[in-house]
Coordinates of N, CA and C in Angstrom, one line a residue:
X1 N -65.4 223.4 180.2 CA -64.5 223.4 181.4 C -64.4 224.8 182.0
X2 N -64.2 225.8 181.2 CA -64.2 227.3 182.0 C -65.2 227.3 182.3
X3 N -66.4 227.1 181.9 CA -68.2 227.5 182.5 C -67.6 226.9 184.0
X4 N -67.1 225.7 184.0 CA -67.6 225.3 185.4 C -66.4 225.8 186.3
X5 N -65.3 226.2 186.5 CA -64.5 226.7 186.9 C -64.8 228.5 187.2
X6 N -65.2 229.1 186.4 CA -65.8 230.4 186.6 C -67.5 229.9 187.8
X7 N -68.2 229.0 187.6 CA -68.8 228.9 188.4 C -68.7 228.4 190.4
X8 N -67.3 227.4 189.9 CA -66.7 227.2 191.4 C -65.9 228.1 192.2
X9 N -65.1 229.1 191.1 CA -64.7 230.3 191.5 C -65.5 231.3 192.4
X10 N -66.6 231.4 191.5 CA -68.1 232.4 192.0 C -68.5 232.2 192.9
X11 N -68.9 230.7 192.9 CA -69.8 229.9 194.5 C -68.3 230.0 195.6
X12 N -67.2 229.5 195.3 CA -66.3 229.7 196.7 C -66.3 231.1 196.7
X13 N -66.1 232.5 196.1 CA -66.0 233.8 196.6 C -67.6 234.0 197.4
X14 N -68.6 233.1 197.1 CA -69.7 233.6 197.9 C -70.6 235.0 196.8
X15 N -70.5 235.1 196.0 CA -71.2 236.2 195.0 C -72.5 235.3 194.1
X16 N -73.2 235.9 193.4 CA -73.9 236.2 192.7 C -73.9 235.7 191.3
X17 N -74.6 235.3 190.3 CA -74.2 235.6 188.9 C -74.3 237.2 188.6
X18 N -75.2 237.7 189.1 CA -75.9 239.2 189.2 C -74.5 240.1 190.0
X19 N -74.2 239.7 190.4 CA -72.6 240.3 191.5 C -71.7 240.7 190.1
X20 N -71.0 239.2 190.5 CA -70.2 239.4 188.9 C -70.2 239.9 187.7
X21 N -71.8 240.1 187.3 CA -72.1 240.6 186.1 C -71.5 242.0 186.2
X22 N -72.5 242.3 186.9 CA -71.8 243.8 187.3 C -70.6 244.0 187.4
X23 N -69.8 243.6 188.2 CA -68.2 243.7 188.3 C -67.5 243.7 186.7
X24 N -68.5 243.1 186.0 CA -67.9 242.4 184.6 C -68.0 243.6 183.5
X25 N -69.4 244.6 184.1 CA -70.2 245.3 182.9 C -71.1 244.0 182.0
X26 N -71.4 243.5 182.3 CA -72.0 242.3 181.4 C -73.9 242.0 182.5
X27 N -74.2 241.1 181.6 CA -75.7 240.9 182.1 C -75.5 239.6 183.1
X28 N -76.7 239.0 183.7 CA -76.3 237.7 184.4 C -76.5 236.5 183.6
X29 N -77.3 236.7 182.5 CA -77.7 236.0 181.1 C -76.4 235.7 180.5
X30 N -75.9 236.5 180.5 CA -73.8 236.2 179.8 C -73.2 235.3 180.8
X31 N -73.1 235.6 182.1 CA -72.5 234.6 183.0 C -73.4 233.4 183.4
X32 N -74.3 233.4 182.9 CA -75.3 232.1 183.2 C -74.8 231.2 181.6
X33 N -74.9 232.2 180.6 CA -73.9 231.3 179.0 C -73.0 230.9 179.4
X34 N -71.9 231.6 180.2 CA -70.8 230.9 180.4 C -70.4 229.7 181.1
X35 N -71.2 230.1 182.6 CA -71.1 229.0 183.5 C -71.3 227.2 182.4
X36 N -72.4 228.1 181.7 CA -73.3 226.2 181.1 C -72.3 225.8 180.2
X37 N -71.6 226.7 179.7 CA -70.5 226.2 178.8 C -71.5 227.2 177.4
X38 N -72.3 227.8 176.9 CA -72.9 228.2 176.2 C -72.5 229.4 175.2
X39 N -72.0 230.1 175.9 CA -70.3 230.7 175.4 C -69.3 230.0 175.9
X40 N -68.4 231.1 174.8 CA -66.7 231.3 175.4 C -66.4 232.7 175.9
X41 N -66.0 233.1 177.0 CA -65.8 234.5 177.0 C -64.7 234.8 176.4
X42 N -64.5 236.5 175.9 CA -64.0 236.6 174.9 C -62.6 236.7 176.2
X43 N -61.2 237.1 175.5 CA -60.0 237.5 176.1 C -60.3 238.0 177.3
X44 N -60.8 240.0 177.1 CA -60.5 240.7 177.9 C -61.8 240.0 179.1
X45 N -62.4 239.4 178.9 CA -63.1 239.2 179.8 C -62.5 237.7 180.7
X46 N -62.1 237.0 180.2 CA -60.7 235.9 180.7 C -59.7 236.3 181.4
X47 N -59.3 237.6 181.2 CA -58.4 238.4 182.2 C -58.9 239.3 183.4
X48 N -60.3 239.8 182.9 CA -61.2 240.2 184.0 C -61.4 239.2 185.7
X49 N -61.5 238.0 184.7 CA -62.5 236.9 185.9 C -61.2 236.9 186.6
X50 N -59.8 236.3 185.7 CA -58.5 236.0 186.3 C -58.0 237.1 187.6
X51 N -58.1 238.3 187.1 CA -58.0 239.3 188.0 C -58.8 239.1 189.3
X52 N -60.4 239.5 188.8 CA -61.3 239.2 190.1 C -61.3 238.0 190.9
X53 N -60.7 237.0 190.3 CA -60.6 236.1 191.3 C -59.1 235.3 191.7
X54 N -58.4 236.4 191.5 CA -56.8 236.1 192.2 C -56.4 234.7 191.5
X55 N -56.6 234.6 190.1 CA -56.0 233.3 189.5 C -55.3 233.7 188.3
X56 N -54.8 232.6 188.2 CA -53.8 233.0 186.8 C -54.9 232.2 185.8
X57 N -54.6 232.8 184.4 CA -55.5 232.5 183.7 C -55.4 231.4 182.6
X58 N -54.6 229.9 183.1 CA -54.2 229.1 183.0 C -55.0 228.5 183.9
X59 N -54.7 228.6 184.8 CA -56.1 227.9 185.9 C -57.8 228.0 185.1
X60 N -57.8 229.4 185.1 CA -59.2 229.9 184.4 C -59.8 229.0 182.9
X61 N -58.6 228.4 182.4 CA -59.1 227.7 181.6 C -59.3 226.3 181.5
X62 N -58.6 226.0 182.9 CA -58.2 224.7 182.5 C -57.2 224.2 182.6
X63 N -56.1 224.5 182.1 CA -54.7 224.6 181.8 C -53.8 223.8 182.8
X64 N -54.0 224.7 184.0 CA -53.5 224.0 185.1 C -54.3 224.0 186.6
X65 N -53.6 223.1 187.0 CA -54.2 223.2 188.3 C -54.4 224.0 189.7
X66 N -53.1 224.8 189.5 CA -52.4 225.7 190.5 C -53.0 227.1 190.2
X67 N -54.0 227.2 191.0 CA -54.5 228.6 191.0 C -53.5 229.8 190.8
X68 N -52.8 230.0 191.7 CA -51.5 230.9 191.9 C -50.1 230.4 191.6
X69 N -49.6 230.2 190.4 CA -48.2 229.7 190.6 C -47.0 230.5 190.6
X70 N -47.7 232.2 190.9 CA -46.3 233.1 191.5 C -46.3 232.8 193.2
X71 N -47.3 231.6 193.5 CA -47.1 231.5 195.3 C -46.5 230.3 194.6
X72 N -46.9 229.4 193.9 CA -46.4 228.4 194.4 C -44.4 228.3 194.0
X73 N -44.2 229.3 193.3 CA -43.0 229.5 192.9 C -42.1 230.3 193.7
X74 N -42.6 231.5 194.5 CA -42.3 231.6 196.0 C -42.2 230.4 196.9
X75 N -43.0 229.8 197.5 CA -43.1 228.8 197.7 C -41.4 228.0 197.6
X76 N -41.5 227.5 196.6 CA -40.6 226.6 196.4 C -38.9 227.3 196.6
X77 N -38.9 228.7 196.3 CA -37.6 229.4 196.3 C -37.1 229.4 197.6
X78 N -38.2 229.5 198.7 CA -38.1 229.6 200.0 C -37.2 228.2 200.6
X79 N -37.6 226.9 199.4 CA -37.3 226.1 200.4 C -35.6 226.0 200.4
X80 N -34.9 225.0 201.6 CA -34.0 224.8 201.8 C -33.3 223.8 200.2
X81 N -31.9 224.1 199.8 CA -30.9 223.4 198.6 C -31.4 222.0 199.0
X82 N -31.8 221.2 200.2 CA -31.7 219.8 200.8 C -33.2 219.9 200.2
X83 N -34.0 220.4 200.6 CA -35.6 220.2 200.0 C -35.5 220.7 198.6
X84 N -35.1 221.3 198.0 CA -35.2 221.9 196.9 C -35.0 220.6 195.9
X85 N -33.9 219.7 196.2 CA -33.2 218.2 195.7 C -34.1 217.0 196.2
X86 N -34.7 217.5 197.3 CA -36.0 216.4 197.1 C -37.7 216.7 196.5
X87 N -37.3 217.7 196.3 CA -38.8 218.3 195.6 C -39.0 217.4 194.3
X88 N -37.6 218.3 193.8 CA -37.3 217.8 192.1 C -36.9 216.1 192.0
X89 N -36.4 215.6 193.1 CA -36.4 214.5 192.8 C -38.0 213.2 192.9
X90 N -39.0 213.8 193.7 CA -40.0 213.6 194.0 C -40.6 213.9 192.3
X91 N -40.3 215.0 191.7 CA -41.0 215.3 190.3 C -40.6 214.1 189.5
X92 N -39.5 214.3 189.2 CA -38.5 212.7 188.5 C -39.6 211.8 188.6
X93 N -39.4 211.4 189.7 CA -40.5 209.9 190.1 C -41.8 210.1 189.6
X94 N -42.3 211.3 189.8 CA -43.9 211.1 189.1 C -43.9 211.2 187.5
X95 N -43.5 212.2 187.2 CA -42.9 212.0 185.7 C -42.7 210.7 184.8
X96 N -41.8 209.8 185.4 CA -41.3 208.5 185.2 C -42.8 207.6 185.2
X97 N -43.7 207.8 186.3 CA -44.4 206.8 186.2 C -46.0 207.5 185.8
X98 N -45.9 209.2 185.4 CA -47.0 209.3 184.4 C -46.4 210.4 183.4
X99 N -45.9 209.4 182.4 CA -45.0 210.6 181.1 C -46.5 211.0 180.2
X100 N -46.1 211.9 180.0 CA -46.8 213.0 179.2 C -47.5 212.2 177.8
X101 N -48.8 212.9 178.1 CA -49.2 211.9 176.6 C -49.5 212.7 175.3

């Protein structure tokens, strides 16, 4: 799952395996392991990609879906007490009809 997310990251920034490597200190043979799933990269290099590519590193692994959730939590603070009560109430409903497994 990170191989291929580090690779859709890469292809939407428009770079290189050979780009990133560099950026990385690493070879393009390492980011070609990772993309395939052939490694795992280690931590500091999970915080590297997260950095270089403006994601939280919850996204980077999988975890979640929301690339950025210090926007999307901006986002939400912005809205109006009347939307804020139908956001959450819209959550309710989904919740209800896909509870956690």
């Amino acid at each position: 799952m990170v191989g291929k997310i580090i690779r859709e990251l890469r292809i939407e920034k428009g770079i290189t395996q050979n780009e990133l490597s560099n950026y990385l200190g690493l070879t393009p043979k390492m980011i070609s392991f990772y993309e395939l799933g052939e490694r795992f990269p280690p931590y500091d290099i999970i915080t590297k990609l997260a950095d270089y590519f403006n994601v939280s590193t919850d996204y980077l692994l999988g975890r979640s879906n929301i690339k950025k959730p210090e926007k999307f939590i901006e986002d939400y603070r912005s809205l109006s007490k009347e939307d804020i009560k139908k956001v959450e109430k819209y959550m309710q409903e989904l919740k209800a009809k896909n509870p956690p497994k």
